[in-house]
XYZ file of C-alpha atoms in Angstrom:
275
model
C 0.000 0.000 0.000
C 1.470 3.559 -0.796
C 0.225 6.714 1.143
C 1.576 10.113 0.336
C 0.826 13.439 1.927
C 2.126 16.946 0.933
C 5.037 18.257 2.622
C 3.476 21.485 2.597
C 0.155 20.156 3.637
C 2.035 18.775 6.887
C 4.006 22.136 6.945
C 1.074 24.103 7.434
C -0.088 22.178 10.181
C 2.784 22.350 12.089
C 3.891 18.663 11.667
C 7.197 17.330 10.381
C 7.743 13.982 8.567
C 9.208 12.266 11.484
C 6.371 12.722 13.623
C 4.107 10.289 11.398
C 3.500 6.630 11.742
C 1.290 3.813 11.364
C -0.625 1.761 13.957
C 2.597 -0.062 14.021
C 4.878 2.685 15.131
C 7.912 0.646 13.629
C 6.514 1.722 10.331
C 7.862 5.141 9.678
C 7.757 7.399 6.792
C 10.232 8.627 3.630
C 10.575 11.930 1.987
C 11.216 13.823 -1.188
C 10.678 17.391 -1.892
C 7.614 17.506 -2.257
C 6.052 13.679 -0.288
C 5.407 12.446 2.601
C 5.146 8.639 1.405
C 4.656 5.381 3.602
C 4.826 2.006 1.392
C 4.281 -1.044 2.793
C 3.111 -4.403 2.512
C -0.565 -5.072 2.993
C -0.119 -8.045 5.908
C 2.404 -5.563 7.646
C 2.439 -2.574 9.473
C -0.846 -3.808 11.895
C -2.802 -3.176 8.772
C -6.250 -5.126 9.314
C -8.139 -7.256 6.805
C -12.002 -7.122 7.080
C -14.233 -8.123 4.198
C -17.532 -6.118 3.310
C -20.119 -6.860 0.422
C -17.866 -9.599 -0.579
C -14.582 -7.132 -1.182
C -11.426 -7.506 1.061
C -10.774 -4.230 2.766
C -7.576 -3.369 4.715
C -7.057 -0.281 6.866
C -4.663 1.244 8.751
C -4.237 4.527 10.391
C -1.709 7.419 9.915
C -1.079 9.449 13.116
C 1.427 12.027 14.126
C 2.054 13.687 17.579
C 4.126 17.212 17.625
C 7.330 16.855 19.506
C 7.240 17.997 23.247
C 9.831 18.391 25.782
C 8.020 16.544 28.313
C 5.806 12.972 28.969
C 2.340 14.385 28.044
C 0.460 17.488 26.541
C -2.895 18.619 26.285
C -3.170 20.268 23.278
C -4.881 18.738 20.129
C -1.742 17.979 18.290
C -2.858 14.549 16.899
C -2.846 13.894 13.436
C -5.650 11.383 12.210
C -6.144 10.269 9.016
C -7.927 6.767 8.594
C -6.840 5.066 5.296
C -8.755 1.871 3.686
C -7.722 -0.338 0.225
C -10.706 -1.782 -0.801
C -9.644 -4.913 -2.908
C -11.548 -5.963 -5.797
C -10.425 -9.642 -5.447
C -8.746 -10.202 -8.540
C -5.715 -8.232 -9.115
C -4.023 -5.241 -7.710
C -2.489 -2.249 -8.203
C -0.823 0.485 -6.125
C -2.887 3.131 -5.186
C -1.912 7.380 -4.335
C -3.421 8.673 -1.112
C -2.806 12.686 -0.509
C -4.738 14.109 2.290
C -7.101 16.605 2.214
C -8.653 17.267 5.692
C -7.145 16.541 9.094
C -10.510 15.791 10.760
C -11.857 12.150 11.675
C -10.202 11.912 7.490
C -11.197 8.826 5.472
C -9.655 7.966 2.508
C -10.647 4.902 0.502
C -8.799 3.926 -2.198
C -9.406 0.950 -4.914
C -7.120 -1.930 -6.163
C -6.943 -5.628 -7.855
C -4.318 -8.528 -6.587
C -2.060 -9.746 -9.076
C -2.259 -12.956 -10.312
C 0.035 -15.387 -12.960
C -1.312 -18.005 -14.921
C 1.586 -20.746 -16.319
C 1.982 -24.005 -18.012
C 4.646 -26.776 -15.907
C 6.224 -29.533 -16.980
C 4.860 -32.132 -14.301
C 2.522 -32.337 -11.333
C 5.367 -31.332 -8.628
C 4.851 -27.671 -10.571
C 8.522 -26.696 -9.782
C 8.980 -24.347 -12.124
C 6.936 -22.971 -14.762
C 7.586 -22.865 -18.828
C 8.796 -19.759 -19.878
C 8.754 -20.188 -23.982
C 6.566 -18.036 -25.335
C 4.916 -20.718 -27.875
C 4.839 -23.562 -26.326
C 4.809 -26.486 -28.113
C 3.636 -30.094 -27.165
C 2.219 -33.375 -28.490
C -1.547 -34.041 -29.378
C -2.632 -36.145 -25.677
C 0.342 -34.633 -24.090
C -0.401 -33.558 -20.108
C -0.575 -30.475 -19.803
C -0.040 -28.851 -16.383
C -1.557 -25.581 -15.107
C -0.928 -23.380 -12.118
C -2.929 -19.733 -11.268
C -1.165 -18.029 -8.201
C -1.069 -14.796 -6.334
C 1.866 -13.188 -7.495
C 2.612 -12.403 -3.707
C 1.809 -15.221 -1.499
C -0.610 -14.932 1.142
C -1.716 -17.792 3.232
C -4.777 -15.940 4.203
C -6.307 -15.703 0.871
C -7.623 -18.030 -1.266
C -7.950 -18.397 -4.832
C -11.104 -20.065 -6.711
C -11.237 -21.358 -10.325
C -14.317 -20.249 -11.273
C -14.456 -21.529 -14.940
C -11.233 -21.910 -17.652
C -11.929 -22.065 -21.331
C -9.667 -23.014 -24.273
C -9.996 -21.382 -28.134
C -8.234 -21.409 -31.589
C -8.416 -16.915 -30.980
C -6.837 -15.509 -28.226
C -9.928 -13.174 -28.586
C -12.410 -15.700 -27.313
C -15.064 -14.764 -30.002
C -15.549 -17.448 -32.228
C -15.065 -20.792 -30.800
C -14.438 -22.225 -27.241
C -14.040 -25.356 -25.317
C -15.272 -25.626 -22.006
C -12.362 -27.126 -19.523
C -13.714 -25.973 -15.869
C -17.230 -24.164 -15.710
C -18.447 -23.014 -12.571
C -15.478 -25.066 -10.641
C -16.827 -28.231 -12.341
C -14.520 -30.347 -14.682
C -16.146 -30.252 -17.815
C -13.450 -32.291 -20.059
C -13.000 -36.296 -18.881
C -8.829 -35.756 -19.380
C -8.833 -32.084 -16.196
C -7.515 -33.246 -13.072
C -7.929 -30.855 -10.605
C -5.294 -30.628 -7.928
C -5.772 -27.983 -5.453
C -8.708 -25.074 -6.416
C -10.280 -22.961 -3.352
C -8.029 -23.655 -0.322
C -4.907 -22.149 -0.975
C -3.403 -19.210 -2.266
C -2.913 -21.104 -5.734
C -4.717 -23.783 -7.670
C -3.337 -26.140 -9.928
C -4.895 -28.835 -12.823
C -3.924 -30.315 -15.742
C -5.448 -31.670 -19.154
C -4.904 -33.327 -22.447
C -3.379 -31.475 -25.021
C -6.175 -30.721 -28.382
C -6.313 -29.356 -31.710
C -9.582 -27.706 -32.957
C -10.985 -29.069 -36.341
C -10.414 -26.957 -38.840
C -8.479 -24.677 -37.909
C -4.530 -24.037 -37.049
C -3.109 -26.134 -34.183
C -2.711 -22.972 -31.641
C -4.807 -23.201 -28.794
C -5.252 -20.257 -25.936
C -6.088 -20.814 -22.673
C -8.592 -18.072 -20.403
C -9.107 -18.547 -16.791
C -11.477 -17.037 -14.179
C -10.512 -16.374 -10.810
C -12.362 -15.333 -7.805
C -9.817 -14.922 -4.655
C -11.564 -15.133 -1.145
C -10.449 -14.055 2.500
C -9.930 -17.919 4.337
C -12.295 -17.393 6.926
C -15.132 -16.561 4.799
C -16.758 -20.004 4.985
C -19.816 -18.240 2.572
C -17.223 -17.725 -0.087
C -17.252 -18.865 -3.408
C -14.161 -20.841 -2.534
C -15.647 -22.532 -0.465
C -18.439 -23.963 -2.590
C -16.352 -25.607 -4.453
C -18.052 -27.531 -7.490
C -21.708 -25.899 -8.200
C -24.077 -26.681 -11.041
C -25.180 -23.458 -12.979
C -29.063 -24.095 -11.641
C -27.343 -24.195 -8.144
C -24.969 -21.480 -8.138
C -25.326 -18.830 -5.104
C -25.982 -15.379 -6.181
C -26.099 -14.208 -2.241
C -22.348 -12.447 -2.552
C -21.040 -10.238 -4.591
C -18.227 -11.922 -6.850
C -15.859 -9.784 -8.991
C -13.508 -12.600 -11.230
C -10.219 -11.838 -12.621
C -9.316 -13.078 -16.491
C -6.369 -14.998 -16.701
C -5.087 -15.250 -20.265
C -2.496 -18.121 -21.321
C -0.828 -19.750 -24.752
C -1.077 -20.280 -27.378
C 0.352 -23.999 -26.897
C 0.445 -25.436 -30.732
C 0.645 -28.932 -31.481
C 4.459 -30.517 -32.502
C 5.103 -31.215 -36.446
C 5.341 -35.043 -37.408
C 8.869 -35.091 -37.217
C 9.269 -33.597 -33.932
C 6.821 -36.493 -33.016
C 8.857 -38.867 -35.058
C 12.352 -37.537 -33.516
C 10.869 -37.212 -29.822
C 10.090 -41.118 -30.540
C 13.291 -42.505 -32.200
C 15.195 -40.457 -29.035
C 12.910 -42.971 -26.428
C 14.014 -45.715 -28.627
């Protein structure tokens, strides 16, 4: 989270830079010319994690107490200014506070999580594939992870539904892998989806009838505070006629590929190498 106040803004309320901190008063402040600017991670800094209408909201508090010679004062020389990050549960983005008002101040400011979709070469998803077109064999495994980019225990993340097409615009054709957290192809194995911080599965490699052998991959996400036990997480499977429209849900779109299939004599070469 980022939170940056005017120097001059401070200035004319008598405050210097040093005299701000967070509810953790470890956390302490940097300067430039013209900023005041506190960045820090979300889970640090005593920030708190509440979720409202089905967003993740954390807040934390910047205060400030004039310098005195002595243990106590009684003048009104604190300095509070209430800041919140409502999440949207799909990615984020840093977000620019600069106060206006120095009385009972709110400020509320919106953002997504990140999240990374990649292929890997086995179920122990060590590492992902990095090649930009990757190619594989027709019935080849495929393996899939989705992952906050930042890991956080506390969250989890939900495959909603996660599509394959010949376009990596989505319009024409598609072929339904997960739908509603469901497995909706006989070759997806799903390994972990709605109780951790990532989810992992894995299918069959394809090739669309007519058409070229590339095939894109799009995901949706929903990520979910762990002790929501009303989450979508936590439903796990649903069918569409059973689906809970009680919470508000926002989904993130993952995009992956194209994969394409492997020429006959890769296939051939990949075969006489076994031999």
């Amino acid at each position: 989270m980022n939170i940056a106040i005017r120097k001059s803004y401070l200035d004319s309320l008598g405050f210097s830079w040093y005299d701000l901190y967070l509810d953790d008063h470890r956390c302490r402040a940097s300067t430039d010319n013209y900023y005041v600017t506190f960045n820090f991670p979300l889970h640090s800094c005593s920030t708190r994690r509440t979720t409202e209408n089905g967003r993740i909201i954390y807040t934390n508090n910047v205060q400030a107490a004039q310098s005195t010679l002595g243990e106590i004062t009684r003048n009104n020389t604190e300095f509070p200014l209430v800041v919140r990050c409502v999440m949207e549960r799909d990615s984020s983005v840093e977000t620019l506070y600069e106060a206006k008002e120095i009385t009972n101040a709110t400020i509320i400011g919106t953002g997504r999580f990140n999240t990374t979709i990649a292929f890997y070469p086995s179920s122990n998803f060590d590492y992902p594939i990095t090649d930009s077109l990757y190619r594989v064999n027709l019935n080849q495994q495929l393996y899939v992870q989705v992952q906050l980019t930042q890991a956080e225990p506390s969250l989890h993340l939900f495959i909603d539904s996660c599509v394959a097409s010949p376009n990596n615009d989505y319009s024409s054709r598609t072929y339904d892998l997960i739908r509603n957290g469901c497995r909706r192809d006989n070759t997806v194995n799903i390994y972990r989806n709605g109780n951790r911080y990532f989810a992992q599965f894995s299918f069959s490699a394809f090739r669309f009838l007519r058409t070229h052998s590339q095939v894109f991959l799009k995901c949706d996400v929903v990520i979910c505070p762990d002790n929501d036990y009303n989450s979508r997480c936590r439903q796990g499977c649903l069918n569409r006629g059973k689906r809970s429209t009680s919470s508000d849900h926002h989904t993130e779109v993952l995009t992956l590929g194209p994969i394409t299939l492997k020429g006959p004599e890769e296939a051939e070469a990949k075969t006489e190498d076994k031999e």
